[in-house]
Tab-separated table of C-alpha atoms in Angstrom:
chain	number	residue	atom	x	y	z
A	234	UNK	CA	62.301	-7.179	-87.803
A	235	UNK	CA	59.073	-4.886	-86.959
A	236	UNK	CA	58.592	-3.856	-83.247
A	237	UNK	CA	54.896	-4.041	-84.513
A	238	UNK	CA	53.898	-7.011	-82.222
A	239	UNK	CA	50.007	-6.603	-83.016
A	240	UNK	CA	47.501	-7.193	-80.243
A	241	UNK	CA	49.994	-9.076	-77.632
A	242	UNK	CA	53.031	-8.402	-76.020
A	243	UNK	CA	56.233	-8.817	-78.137
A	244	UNK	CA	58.628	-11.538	-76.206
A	245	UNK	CA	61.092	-11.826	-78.523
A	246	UNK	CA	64.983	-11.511	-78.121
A	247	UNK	CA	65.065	-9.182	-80.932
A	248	UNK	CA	65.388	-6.194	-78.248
A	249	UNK	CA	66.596	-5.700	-75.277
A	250	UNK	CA	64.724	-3.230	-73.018
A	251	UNK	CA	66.884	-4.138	-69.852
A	252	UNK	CA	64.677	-3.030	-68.177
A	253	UNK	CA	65.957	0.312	-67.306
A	254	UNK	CA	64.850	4.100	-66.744
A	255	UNK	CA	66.487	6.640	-68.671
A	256	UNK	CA	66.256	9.580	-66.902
A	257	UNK	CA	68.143	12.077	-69.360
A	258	UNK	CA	64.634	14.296	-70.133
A	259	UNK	CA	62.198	12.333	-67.738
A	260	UNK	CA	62.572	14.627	-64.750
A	261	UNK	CA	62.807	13.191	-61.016
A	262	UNK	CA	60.047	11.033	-59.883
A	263	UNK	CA	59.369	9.430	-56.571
A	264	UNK	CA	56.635	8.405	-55.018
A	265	UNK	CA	52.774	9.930	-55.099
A	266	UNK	CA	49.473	8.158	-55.297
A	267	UNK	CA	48.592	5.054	-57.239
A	268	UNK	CA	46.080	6.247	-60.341
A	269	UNK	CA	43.952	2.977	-61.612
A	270	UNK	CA	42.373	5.569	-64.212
A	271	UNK	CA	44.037	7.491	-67.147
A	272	UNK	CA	44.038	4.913	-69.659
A	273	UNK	CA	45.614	7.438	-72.603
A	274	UNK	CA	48.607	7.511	-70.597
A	275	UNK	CA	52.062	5.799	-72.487
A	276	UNK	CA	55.316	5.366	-72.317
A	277	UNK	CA	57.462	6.200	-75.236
A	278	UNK	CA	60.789	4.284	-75.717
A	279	UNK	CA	63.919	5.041	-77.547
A	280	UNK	CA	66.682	2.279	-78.737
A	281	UNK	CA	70.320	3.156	-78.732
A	282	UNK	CA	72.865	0.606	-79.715
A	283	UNK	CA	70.833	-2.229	-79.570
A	284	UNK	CA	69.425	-1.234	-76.562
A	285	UNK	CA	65.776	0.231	-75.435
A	286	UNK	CA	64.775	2.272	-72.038
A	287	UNK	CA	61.858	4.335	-71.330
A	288	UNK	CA	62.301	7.733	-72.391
A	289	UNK	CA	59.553	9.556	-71.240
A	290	UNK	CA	55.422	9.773	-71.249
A	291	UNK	CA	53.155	10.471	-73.629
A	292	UNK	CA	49.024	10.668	-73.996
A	293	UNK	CA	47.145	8.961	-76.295
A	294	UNK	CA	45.025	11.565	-78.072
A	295	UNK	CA	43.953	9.521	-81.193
A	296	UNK	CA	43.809	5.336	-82.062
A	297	UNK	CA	47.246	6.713	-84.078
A	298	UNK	CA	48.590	9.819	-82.119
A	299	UNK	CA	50.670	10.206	-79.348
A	300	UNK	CA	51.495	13.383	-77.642
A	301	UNK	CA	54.840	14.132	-75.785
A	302	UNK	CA	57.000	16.703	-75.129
A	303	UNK	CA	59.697	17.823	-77.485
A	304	UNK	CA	62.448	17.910	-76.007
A	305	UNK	CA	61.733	13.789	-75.300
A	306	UNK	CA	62.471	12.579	-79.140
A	307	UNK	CA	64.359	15.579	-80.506
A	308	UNK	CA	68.033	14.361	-82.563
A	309	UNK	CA	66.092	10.962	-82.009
A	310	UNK	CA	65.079	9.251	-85.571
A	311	UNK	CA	61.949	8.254	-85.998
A	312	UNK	CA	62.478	4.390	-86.731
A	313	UNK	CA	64.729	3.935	-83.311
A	314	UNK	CA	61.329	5.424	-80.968
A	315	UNK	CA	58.451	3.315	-80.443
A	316	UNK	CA	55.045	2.847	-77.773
A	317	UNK	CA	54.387	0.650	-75.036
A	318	UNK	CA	50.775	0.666	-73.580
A	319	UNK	CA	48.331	-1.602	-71.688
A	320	UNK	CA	49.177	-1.777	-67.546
A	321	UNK	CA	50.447	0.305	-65.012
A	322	UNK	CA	53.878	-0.516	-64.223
A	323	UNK	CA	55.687	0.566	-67.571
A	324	UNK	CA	58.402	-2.350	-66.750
A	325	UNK	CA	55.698	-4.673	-67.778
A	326	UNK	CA	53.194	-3.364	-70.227
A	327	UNK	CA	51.766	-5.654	-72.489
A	328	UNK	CA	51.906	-3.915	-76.108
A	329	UNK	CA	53.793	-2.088	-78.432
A	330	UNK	CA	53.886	-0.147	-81.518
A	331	UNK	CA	56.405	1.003	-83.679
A	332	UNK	CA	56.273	5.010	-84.813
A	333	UNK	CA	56.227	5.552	-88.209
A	334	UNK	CA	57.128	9.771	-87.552
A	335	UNK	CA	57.589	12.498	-85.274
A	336	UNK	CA	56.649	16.253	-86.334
A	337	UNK	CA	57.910	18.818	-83.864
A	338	UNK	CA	55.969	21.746	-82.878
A	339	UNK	CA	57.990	24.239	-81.322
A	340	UNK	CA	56.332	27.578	-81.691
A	341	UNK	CA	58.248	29.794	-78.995
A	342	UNK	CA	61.494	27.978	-80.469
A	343	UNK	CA	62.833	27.054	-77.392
A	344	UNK	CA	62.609	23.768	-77.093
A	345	UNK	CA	59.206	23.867	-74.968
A	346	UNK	CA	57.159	22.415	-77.539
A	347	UNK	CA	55.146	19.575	-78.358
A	348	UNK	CA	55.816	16.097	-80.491
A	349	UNK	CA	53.602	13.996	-82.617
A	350	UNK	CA	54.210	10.380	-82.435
A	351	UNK	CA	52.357	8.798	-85.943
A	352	UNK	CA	52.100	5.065	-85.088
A	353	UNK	CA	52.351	2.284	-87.674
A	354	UNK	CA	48.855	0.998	-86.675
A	355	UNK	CA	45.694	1.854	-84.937
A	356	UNK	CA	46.115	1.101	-81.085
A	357	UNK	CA	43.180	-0.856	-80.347
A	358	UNK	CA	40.693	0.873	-77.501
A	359	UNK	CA	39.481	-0.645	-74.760
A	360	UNK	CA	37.561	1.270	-72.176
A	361	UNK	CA	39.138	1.946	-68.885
A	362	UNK	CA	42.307	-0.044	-70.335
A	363	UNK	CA	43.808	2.120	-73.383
A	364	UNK	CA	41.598	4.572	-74.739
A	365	UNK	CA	42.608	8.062	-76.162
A	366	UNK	CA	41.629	11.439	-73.993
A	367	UNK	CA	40.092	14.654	-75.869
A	368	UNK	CA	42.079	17.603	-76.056
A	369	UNK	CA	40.950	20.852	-74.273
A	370	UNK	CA	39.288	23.284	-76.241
A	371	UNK	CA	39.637	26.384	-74.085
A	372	UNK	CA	42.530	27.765	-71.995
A	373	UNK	CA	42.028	26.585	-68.031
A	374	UNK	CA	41.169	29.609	-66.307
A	375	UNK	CA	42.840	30.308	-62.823
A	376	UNK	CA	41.365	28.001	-59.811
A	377	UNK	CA	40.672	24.759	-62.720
A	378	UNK	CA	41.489	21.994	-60.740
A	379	UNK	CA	43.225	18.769	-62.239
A	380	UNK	CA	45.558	15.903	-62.145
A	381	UNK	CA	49.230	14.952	-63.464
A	382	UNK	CA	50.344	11.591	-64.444
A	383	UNK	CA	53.387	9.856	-63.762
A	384	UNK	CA	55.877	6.600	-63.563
A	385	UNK	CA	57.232	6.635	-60.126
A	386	UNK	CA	59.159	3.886	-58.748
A	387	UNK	CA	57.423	1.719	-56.178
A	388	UNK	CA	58.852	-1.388	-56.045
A	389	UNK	CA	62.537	-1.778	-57.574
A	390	UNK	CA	62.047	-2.479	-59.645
A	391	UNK	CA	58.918	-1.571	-60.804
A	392	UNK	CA	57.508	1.842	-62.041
A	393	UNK	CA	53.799	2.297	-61.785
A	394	UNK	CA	51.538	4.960	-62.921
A	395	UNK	CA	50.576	7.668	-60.114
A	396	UNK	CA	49.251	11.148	-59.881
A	397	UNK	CA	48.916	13.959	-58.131
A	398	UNK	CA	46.334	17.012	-58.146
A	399	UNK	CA	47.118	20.862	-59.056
A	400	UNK	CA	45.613	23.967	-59.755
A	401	UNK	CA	45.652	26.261	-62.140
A	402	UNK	CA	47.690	29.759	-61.211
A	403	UNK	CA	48.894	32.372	-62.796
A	404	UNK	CA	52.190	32.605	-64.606
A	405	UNK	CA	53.778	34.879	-61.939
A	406	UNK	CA	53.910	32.140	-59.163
A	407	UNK	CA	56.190	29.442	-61.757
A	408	UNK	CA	59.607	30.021	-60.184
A	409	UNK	CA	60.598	30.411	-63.995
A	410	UNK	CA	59.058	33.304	-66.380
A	411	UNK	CA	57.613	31.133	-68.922
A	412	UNK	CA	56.459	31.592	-72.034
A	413	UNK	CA	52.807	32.061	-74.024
A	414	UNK	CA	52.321	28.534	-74.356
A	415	UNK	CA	52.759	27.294	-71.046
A	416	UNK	CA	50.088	27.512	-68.019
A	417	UNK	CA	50.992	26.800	-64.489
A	418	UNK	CA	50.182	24.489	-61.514
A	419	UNK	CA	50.352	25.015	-58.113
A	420	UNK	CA	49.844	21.179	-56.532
A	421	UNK	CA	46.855	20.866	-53.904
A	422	UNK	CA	47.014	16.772	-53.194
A	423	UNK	CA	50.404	14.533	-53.273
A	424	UNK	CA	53.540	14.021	-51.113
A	425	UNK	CA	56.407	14.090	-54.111
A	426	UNK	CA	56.895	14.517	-57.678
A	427	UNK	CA	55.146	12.849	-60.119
A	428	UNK	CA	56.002	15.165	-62.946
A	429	UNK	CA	57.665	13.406	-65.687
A	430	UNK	CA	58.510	14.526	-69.046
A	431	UNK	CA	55.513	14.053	-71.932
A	432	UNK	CA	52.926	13.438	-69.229
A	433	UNK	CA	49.209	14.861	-69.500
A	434	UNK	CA	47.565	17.601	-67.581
A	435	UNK	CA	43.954	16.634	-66.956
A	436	UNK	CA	41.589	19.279	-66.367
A	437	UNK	CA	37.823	18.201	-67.068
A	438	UNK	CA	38.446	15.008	-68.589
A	439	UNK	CA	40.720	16.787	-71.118
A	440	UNK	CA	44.073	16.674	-72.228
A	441	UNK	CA	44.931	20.597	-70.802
A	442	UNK	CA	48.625	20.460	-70.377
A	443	UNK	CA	52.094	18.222	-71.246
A	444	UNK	CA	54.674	18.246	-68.964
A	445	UNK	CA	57.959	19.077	-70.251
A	446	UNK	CA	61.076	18.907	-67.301
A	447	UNK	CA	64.836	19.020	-68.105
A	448	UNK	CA	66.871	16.782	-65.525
A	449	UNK	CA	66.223	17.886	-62.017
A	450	UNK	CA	63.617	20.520	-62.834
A	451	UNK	CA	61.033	18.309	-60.529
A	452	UNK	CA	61.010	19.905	-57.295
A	453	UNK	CA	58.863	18.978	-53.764
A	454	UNK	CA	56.278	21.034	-53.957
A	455	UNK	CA	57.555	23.715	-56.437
A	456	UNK	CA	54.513	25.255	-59.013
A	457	UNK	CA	55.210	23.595	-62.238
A	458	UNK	CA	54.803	24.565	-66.094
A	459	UNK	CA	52.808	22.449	-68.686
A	460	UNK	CA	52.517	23.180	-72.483
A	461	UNK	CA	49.417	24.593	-72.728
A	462	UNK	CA	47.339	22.132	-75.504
A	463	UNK	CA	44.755	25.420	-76.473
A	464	UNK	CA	47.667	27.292	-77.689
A	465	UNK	CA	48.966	24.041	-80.128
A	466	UNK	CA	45.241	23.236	-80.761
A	467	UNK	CA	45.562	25.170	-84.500
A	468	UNK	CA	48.531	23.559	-85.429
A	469	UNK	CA	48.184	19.477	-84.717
A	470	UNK	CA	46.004	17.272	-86.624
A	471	UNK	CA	42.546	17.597	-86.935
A	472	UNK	CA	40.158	15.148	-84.747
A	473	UNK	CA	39.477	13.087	-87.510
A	474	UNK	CA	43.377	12.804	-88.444
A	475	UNK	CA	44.329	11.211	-85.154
């Protein structure tokens, strides 16, 4: 009864996916800018009485690590989340992998932090298709410019993977005080949200930021907070463990 389905996409009864959004933790998303890139970016599912829905994002940071925000599988056993990768509309993706744990890293201790999926299996890489994305090894400094990842509904109904551009600014101008481990981003390029919960901030080809949104925290042009990855670097697994 594994959700491990290997190398092709599982098309079994056994679950029923529905096909549906849940939008408890992802934050609001509507429509932005198709992305054809950004192939460490996931979707992480949770079942619930015999039922599974996309949760939230995540990043690919390792052939067996996945990155997303905290708040997206806490009071959430391990054994009931579980990956989908490979495409861009997350209704449809072609693979899946079952997590085997989560660790939370919540430094601050309120609930901004950052969780580590451990998958049963390597993920298979394929270049431009699913590949994992290095994680930043210095703090952006104010001005960095970068990219946010996001599924947005397109089609009903269909969610595809878009993005939108921001730039790094200091604390001061999030319409929140937030904490040490967070960085903010003022958006330069994009008409709406794209913003979801678990999704990567991409600031020289690195993994700078995850977005972490309660419900409604997604607003039109509002400077947004990420978990700053620098500040978590010390405490999540080595390169070599990922």
């Amino acid at each position: 009864n594994s959700r491990d389905s290997g190398n092709s996409r599982d098309s079994g009864n056994s679950r029923d996916s529905g096909n549906s959004r849940d939008s408890g933790d992802s934050g609001k998303s509507s429509g932005a800018n198709p992305t054809n890139a950004d192939p460490w970016h996931v979707s992480v599912w949770v079942e619930k009485n015999g039922k599974s829905a996309h949760k939230c994002s995540g990043v690919l940071v390792g052939q067996r690590t996945v990155l997303t925000a905290a708040n997206c599988t806490r009071g959430t056993k391990f054994r009931d989340v579980f990956v989908r990768y490979g495409g861009r509309q997350y209704n449809d993706l072609a693979h899946e992998v079952d997590v085997v744990r989560i660790d939370e890293l919540d430094i601050q201790g309120k609930g901004w932090g950052i969780a580590v999926l451990k998958l049963k299996r390597d993920i298979p890489t394929e270049k431009g298709y699913i590949e994992p994305i290095s994680l930043a090894d210095v703090t952006p400094s104010e001005g960095t410019n970068g990219h946010f990842t996001g599924w947005v509904p397109d089609t009903n109904p269909k969610f595809v993977l878009k993005h939108n551009r921001g730039t790094i600014v200091d604390k001061s101008q999030c319409r929140t005080i937030i904490p040490p481990n967070m960085i903010c981003t003022k958006w330069t390029y994009g008409e709406n949200c794209v913003d979801e919960a678990g999704g990567p901030l991409v600031m020289n080809g690195k993994l700078a930021g995850i977005v972490t949104l309660q419900p409604g925290d997604c607003i039109h042009k509002a400077n947004q907070a990420h978990i700053e990855i620098t500040y978590y670097r010390p405490y999540l697994p080595k390169d070599d463990d990922l």
